């Protein structure tokens, strides 16, 4: 692979400045710059502009309508702070009404007079604006996208800040002037309506917000959506933000409420919500993203089952076995929590469902030779049995698993095993590979296994393999966390399943299976779908012909097949979340191949720190993981060094060596402890990732939560920060970084570029601060968002040949307080 030279990267900022110094602004550009486009001037006295999705700006005398007597006076105002934004969205059928409450604070010593500029979807209608306090009657107007863009351009030129340009292409709600008292607060209320897009069985809602990690992404937002309609609403899905569990009305067809989770409050990017209709049978919808080479693209299949089964008797019965670690290390309250969790699960079973209890330390104990039906009597017996358990001895994981899996099955029931452990296997068979193999062989009945690792002294790859082989998941309970809450959180989601053993296949016109057009599916095996759940399947497709898919499985206990037809003419780069989510899951599965290879090593090899990544197959896996991370800006703990200034993006061989070293030291050799558990947590999150993680939040080797700001994901492009500049990920590995064109902020060419990017859904790339080296239209463009093009008739100030003083031209490593 060609590489960027060290010199090219280390002197990039200085070279960029020199190129800009020599750049010439054509006369045509000067004429264009003399006219900023038609826009409505701000009223005299306006000191601030507030954009709730991004930030606020101090205007003072810098904009038209703010001067007095032709004299520009310096501003003495402080920037208004946006404390929080709460969005209450009410959706009836397709019409969404969005109520925004924006809380502002004025830290300065002068009263502020401000206006709101609120980017809204094209076609939205303003229905209300109000604020606290007595003033002239509040008003708001809707400004079409073209005129809104002219307003943005003028503010950008005069404030030398490109941030607003990422909203190019949106209409704009503009408010009348409102006050924010010195040292005080203000509360704004804005309302607008829009019509949601519909695509087959799916409806989509979008709330515009900034993609920047440094601006609007740090303003805490909460979004709460209530949906109503004449037809029942099925599965909900957000590709952008994590959601809390939806609240559904007890009445069939009643309203549904859902809100963003606390963890998502500062996650940047537009809020997206999609939902399927509930037809009483599985429904599915497809998001498609076209590949740049024109041969197919990426897809995200959203499949959902009925949100609520009217007759609970239709749901398959469950046979639940709880396997509880009673080794000596379960002292200190952990066993008490496990016992409470077991009782809560048993009491939560439906009438007619069955259960069993297995406990283990040096030996294995069994509550019953076969699962028993839940009843008042069996619950009382189970309570007595559990009350006699005491923590003592070692950890015989092998025998406990085999005992749970070989017990007699319950007819017409789905077997579920909840397996808890807080330690490594210390008694009986201790080989990781042997235990996983034994569990696979013993599970002839196809029971689902959900494992729980309590604390950090567990073999994380082993627990992940056991659950993965049995259509389950692994949950890691950190030291000090409540075991009971962790078990209950998993069990509450296991109502059903409504669709068991689902399989997806593509068929030809004659009904035969097509094995060629779909590839690299994530997950490779679809999970069971429980009541109200949706499955997100990602993959790649070839060609642009329609996709005829068949979803088969046991639907409410009966083998069924469901047909779905998807045209690909709606494939668009605006579905930029699709390839990035696919890459996230692909990285997870490739990494797991490396991680599970460590199970085959002997104790002597592990102790000797054998270099498994030196072998050809695993070295290739490591390079593919690095390529995906680099291209899509998806950092794993093995490739997080890409976000650090000290890593040289030009030396591909060195990057591969670093990635493979991390994979060997961590994925292969680190099986337990904090450095093993963190990998298990990261794997479980990545393989199931269904919404964007633009901050690349993950668990470090110290099992601490960390995020990164040296990588910026904008739509379907990733940018890496180096030497004060942002570099397009597609240019990593390029032997030549010399730009084909230099574009200055405020120039006609800059306006044209932002317009082109907006059509592709990438306007945010043109709004990055500083200097941006991007690939666009087959050319390398150096976009200088820190250099303002001269206005017509105004002489340009000469630029220094050297880089600005605040630019790190030596590419010196900056300290990042992150432990990985």
Short mmCIF file of N, CA and C in Angstrom, two decimals, residues 552-646:
data_model
loop_
_atom_site.label_atom_id
_atom_site.label_comp_id
_atom_site.label_asym_id
_atom_site.label_seq_id
_atom_site.Cartn_x
_atom_site.Cartn_y
_atom_site.Cartn_z
N UNK A 552 -37.83 -16.69 7.27
CA UNK A 552 -38.47 -17.89 7.77
C UNK A 552 -38.17 -18.06 9.25
N UNK A 553 -39.00 -18.84 9.93
CA UNK A 553 -38.79 -19.11 11.35
C UNK A 553 -40.06 -19.62 12.00
N UNK A 554 -39.97 -19.91 13.28
CA UNK A 554 -41.13 -20.34 14.05
C UNK A 554 -41.85 -19.11 14.59
N UNK A 555 -42.96 -18.77 13.95
CA UNK A 555 -43.74 -17.60 14.36
C UNK A 555 -44.86 -18.08 15.27
N UNK A 556 -44.76 -17.72 16.54
CA UNK A 556 -45.73 -18.13 17.55
C UNK A 556 -45.92 -19.65 17.54
N UNK A 557 -44.79 -20.35 17.39
CA UNK A 557 -44.80 -21.81 17.47
C UNK A 557 -45.10 -22.52 16.18
N UNK A 558 -45.34 -21.77 15.10
CA UNK A 558 -45.65 -22.38 13.81
C UNK A 558 -44.62 -21.96 12.77
N UNK A 559 -44.13 -22.91 11.99
CA UNK A 559 -43.16 -22.59 10.95
C UNK A 559 -43.81 -21.75 9.87
N UNK A 560 -43.24 -20.57 9.61
CA UNK A 560 -43.82 -19.63 8.63
C UNK A 560 -42.73 -19.04 7.75
N UNK A 561 -43.16 -18.51 6.59
CA UNK A 561 -42.26 -17.78 5.72
C UNK A 561 -42.92 -16.47 5.32
N UNK A 562 -42.14 -15.39 5.33
CA UNK A 562 -42.67 -14.06 5.01
C UNK A 562 -41.84 -13.47 3.88
N UNK A 563 -42.52 -12.89 2.89
CA UNK A 563 -41.85 -12.37 1.69
C UNK A 563 -41.79 -10.85 1.73
N UNK A 564 -40.65 -10.30 1.34
CA UNK A 564 -40.46 -8.85 1.28
C UNK A 564 -39.75 -8.50 -0.02
N UNK A 565 -40.26 -7.45 -0.67
CA UNK A 565 -39.68 -6.98 -1.94
C UNK A 565 -39.18 -5.56 -1.74
N UNK A 566 -37.90 -5.33 -2.06
CA UNK A 566 -37.32 -4.01 -1.86
C UNK A 566 -36.66 -3.53 -3.16
N UNK A 567 -37.15 -2.39 -3.66
CA UNK A 567 -36.46 -1.73 -4.77
C UNK A 567 -35.26 -0.97 -4.21
N UNK A 568 -34.22 -0.85 -5.01
CA UNK A 568 -33.00 -0.17 -4.57
C UNK A 568 -32.87 1.23 -5.15
N UNK A 569 -33.95 1.73 -5.77
CA UNK A 569 -33.87 3.07 -6.34
C UNK A 569 -33.89 4.15 -5.27
N UNK A 570 -34.16 3.77 -4.00
CA UNK A 570 -34.12 4.74 -2.90
C UNK A 570 -32.77 4.75 -2.21
N UNK A 571 -31.81 3.99 -2.73
CA UNK A 571 -30.47 4.00 -2.13
C UNK A 571 -29.90 5.42 -2.21
N UNK A 572 -29.38 5.93 -1.09
CA UNK A 572 -28.90 7.31 -1.06
C UNK A 572 -27.77 7.45 -0.06
N UNK A 573 -26.87 8.39 -0.35
CA UNK A 573 -25.76 8.66 0.57
C UNK A 573 -26.25 9.32 1.85
N UNK A 574 -27.49 9.76 1.88
CA UNK A 574 -28.04 10.31 3.12
C UNK A 574 -28.24 9.22 4.18
N UNK A 575 -28.25 7.97 3.74
CA UNK A 575 -28.28 6.86 4.70
C UNK A 575 -26.85 6.53 5.12
N UNK A 576 -26.10 7.55 5.48
CA UNK A 576 -24.67 7.39 5.76
C UNK A 576 -24.40 6.55 7.00
N UNK A 577 -25.40 6.39 7.86
CA UNK A 577 -25.21 5.57 9.05
C UNK A 577 -25.06 4.08 8.71
N UNK A 578 -25.53 3.68 7.52
CA UNK A 578 -25.54 2.26 7.17
C UNK A 578 -24.13 1.68 7.03
N UNK A 579 -23.25 2.24 6.18
CA UNK A 579 -21.91 1.64 6.08
C UNK A 579 -21.12 1.72 7.37
N UNK A 580 -21.32 2.79 8.16
CA UNK A 580 -20.55 2.90 9.40
C UNK A 580 -21.01 1.85 10.42
N UNK A 581 -22.31 1.60 10.51
CA UNK A 581 -22.79 0.56 11.42
C UNK A 581 -22.33 -0.81 10.95
N UNK A 582 -22.35 -1.02 9.63
CA UNK A 582 -21.85 -2.29 9.10
C UNK A 582 -20.38 -2.49 9.47
N UNK A 583 -19.58 -1.44 9.31
CA UNK A 583 -18.15 -1.54 9.63
C UNK A 583 -17.94 -1.83 11.11
N UNK A 584 -18.75 -1.23 11.97
CA UNK A 584 -18.62 -1.47 13.41
C UNK A 584 -18.81 -2.94 13.73
N UNK A 585 -19.87 -3.52 13.18
CA UNK A 585 -20.14 -4.93 13.46
C UNK A 585 -19.10 -5.84 12.79
N UNK A 586 -18.68 -5.46 11.60
CA UNK A 586 -17.67 -6.28 10.91
C UNK A 586 -16.37 -6.32 11.71
N UNK A 587 -15.98 -5.19 12.27
CA UNK A 587 -14.79 -5.13 13.12
C UNK A 587 -14.97 -6.05 14.32
N UNK A 588 -16.17 -6.06 14.90
CA UNK A 588 -16.42 -6.90 16.08
C UNK A 588 -16.22 -8.37 15.74
N UNK A 589 -16.77 -8.83 14.62
CA UNK A 589 -16.68 -10.25 14.29
C UNK A 589 -15.28 -10.66 13.86
N UNK A 590 -14.56 -9.78 13.15
CA UNK A 590 -13.18 -10.10 12.79
C UNK A 590 -12.30 -10.15 14.04
N UNK A 591 -12.52 -9.22 14.95
CA UNK A 591 -11.75 -9.21 16.20
C UNK A 591 -12.03 -10.47 17.01
N UNK A 592 -13.28 -10.92 17.02
CA UNK A 592 -13.62 -12.10 17.79
C UNK A 592 -12.94 -13.35 17.25
N UNK A 593 -12.71 -13.40 15.93
CA UNK A 593 -11.95 -14.52 15.37
C UNK A 593 -10.55 -14.58 15.98
N UNK A 594 -9.93 -13.42 16.10
CA UNK A 594 -8.60 -13.36 16.70
C UNK A 594 -8.68 -13.72 18.18
N UNK A 595 -9.68 -13.18 18.87
CA UNK A 595 -9.80 -13.39 20.31
C UNK A 595 -10.04 -14.86 20.65
N UNK A 596 -10.88 -15.52 19.86
CA UNK A 596 -11.17 -16.93 20.14
C UNK A 596 -10.00 -17.84 19.78
N UNK A 597 -9.11 -17.37 18.90
CA UNK A 597 -7.93 -18.17 18.58
C UNK A 597 -7.05 -18.36 19.81
N UNK A 598 -7.14 -17.43 20.74
CA UNK A 598 -6.37 -17.56 21.97
C UNK A 598 -6.79 -18.75 22.81
N UNK A 599 -8.04 -19.24 22.61
CA UNK A 599 -8.51 -20.40 23.38
C UNK A 599 -7.75 -21.66 23.01
N UNK A 600 -7.14 -21.68 21.85
CA UNK A 600 -6.43 -22.87 21.40
C UNK A 600 -4.99 -22.92 21.91
N UNK A 601 -4.52 -21.87 22.55
CA UNK A 601 -3.15 -21.84 23.04
C UNK A 601 -3.03 -22.58 24.37
N UNK A 602 -1.88 -23.17 24.56
CA UNK A 602 -1.62 -23.85 25.82
C UNK A 602 -1.24 -22.83 26.88
N UNK A 603 -1.26 -23.27 28.13
CA UNK A 603 -0.88 -22.38 29.23
C UNK A 603 0.55 -21.90 29.06
N UNK A 604 1.41 -22.79 28.56
CA UNK A 604 2.81 -22.42 28.34
C UNK A 604 2.93 -21.35 27.25
N UNK A 605 2.14 -21.47 26.20
CA UNK A 605 2.18 -20.47 25.13
C UNK A 605 1.68 -19.12 25.63
N UNK A 606 0.63 -19.14 26.43
CA UNK A 606 0.11 -17.89 26.98
C UNK A 606 1.14 -17.25 27.91
N UNK A 607 1.75 -18.07 28.75
CA UNK A 607 2.75 -17.54 29.68
C UNK A 607 3.97 -17.00 28.92
N UNK A 608 4.30 -17.65 27.80
CA UNK A 608 5.45 -17.22 27.01
C UNK A 608 5.12 -16.09 26.05
N UNK A 609 3.85 -15.63 26.09
CA UNK A 609 3.39 -14.50 25.26
C UNK A 609 3.72 -14.75 23.79
N UNK A 610 3.22 -15.88 23.30
CA UNK A 610 3.41 -16.22 21.90
C UNK A 610 2.79 -15.15 21.00
N UNK A 611 3.42 -14.89 19.86
CA UNK A 611 2.92 -13.88 18.92
C UNK A 611 2.08 -14.56 17.86
N UNK A 612 0.80 -14.70 18.13
CA UNK A 612 -0.11 -15.35 17.18
C UNK A 612 -0.33 -14.49 15.94
N UNK A 613 -0.24 -13.15 16.10
CA UNK A 613 -0.51 -12.25 14.97
C UNK A 613 0.61 -12.26 13.95
N UNK A 614 1.71 -12.95 14.25
CA UNK A 614 2.79 -13.05 13.26
C UNK A 614 2.43 -14.03 12.15
N UNK A 615 1.42 -14.88 12.39
CA UNK A 615 1.01 -15.85 11.38
C UNK A 615 0.21 -15.16 10.28
N UNK A 616 0.30 -15.71 9.08
CA UNK A 616 -0.30 -15.07 7.91
C UNK A 616 -1.77 -14.77 8.03
N UNK A 617 -2.59 -15.77 8.42
CA UNK A 617 -4.03 -15.57 8.46
C UNK A 617 -4.42 -14.50 9.45
N UNK A 618 -3.84 -14.55 10.63
CA UNK A 618 -4.22 -13.59 11.65
C UNK A 618 -3.64 -12.20 11.37
N UNK A 619 -2.46 -12.16 10.74
CA UNK A 619 -1.91 -10.87 10.33
C UNK A 619 -2.82 -10.20 9.31
N UNK A 620 -3.41 -10.99 8.42
CA UNK A 620 -4.35 -10.43 7.43
C UNK A 620 -5.61 -9.92 8.11
N UNK A 621 -6.09 -10.65 9.12
CA UNK A 621 -7.26 -10.18 9.85
C UNK A 621 -6.96 -8.84 10.53
N UNK A 622 -5.77 -8.73 11.11
CA UNK A 622 -5.39 -7.49 11.77
C UNK A 622 -5.35 -6.32 10.81
N UNK A 623 -4.83 -6.54 9.60
CA UNK A 623 -4.77 -5.45 8.63
C UNK A 623 -6.16 -5.06 8.15
N UNK A 624 -7.06 -6.05 8.01
CA UNK A 624 -8.43 -5.73 7.59
C UNK A 624 -9.16 -4.95 8.68
N UNK A 625 -8.94 -5.30 9.94
CA UNK A 625 -9.53 -4.55 11.05
C UNK A 625 -9.04 -3.11 11.02
N UNK A 626 -7.74 -2.92 10.78
CA UNK A 626 -7.18 -1.57 10.71
C UNK A 626 -7.77 -0.80 9.53
N UNK A 627 -7.91 -1.46 8.38
CA UNK A 627 -8.45 -0.78 7.20
C UNK A 627 -9.88 -0.29 7.45
N UNK A 628 -10.70 -1.14 8.06
CA UNK A 628 -12.08 -0.74 8.36
C UNK A 628 -12.11 0.42 9.36
N UNK A 629 -11.26 0.34 10.39
CA UNK A 629 -11.21 1.42 11.38
C UNK A 629 -10.80 2.73 10.74
N UNK A 630 -9.78 2.68 9.90
CA UNK A 630 -9.27 3.89 9.25
C UNK A 630 -10.30 4.50 8.32
N UNK A 631 -10.92 3.65 7.49
CA UNK A 631 -11.85 4.14 6.47
C UNK A 631 -13.10 4.76 7.08
N UNK A 632 -13.65 4.12 8.10
CA UNK A 632 -14.95 4.54 8.63
C UNK A 632 -14.84 5.33 9.93
N UNK A 633 -13.62 5.51 10.45
CA UNK A 633 -13.47 6.26 11.69
C UNK A 633 -14.04 5.55 12.89
N UNK A 634 -14.13 4.21 12.81
CA UNK A 634 -14.64 3.40 13.92
C UNK A 634 -13.44 2.85 14.67
N UNK A 635 -13.19 3.38 15.85
CA UNK A 635 -12.02 2.99 16.62
C UNK A 635 -12.38 1.89 17.60
N UNK A 636 -11.61 0.81 17.56
CA UNK A 636 -11.68 -0.20 18.62
C UNK A 636 -10.52 0.06 19.56
N UNK A 637 -10.47 -0.67 20.66
CA UNK A 637 -9.35 -0.47 21.58
C UNK A 637 -8.02 -0.85 20.94
N UNK A 638 -8.08 -1.62 19.86
CA UNK A 638 -6.86 -2.07 19.18
C UNK A 638 -6.37 -1.05 18.15
N UNK A 639 -7.25 -0.13 17.75
CA UNK A 639 -6.88 0.87 16.74
C UNK A 639 -7.09 2.29 17.23
N UNK A 640 -7.27 2.48 18.54
CA UNK A 640 -7.53 3.81 19.08
C UNK A 640 -6.35 4.75 18.88
N UNK A 641 -5.17 4.20 18.63
CA UNK A 641 -4.00 5.06 18.41
C UNK A 641 -4.16 5.94 17.17
N UNK A 642 -5.09 5.61 16.29
CA UNK A 642 -5.33 6.45 15.11
C UNK A 642 -5.79 7.85 15.50
N UNK A 643 -6.36 7.99 16.69
CA UNK A 643 -6.86 9.30 17.12
C UNK A 643 -5.77 10.16 17.73
N UNK A 644 -4.58 9.61 17.94
CA UNK A 644 -3.52 10.34 18.61
C UNK A 644 -2.61 11.02 17.60
N UNK A 645 -2.20 12.25 17.93
CA UNK A 645 -1.32 13.01 17.03
C UNK A 645 -0.01 12.29 16.76
N UNK A 646 0.47 11.50 17.70
CA UNK A 646 1.78 10.88 17.54
C UNK A 646 1.83 9.76 16.53
#
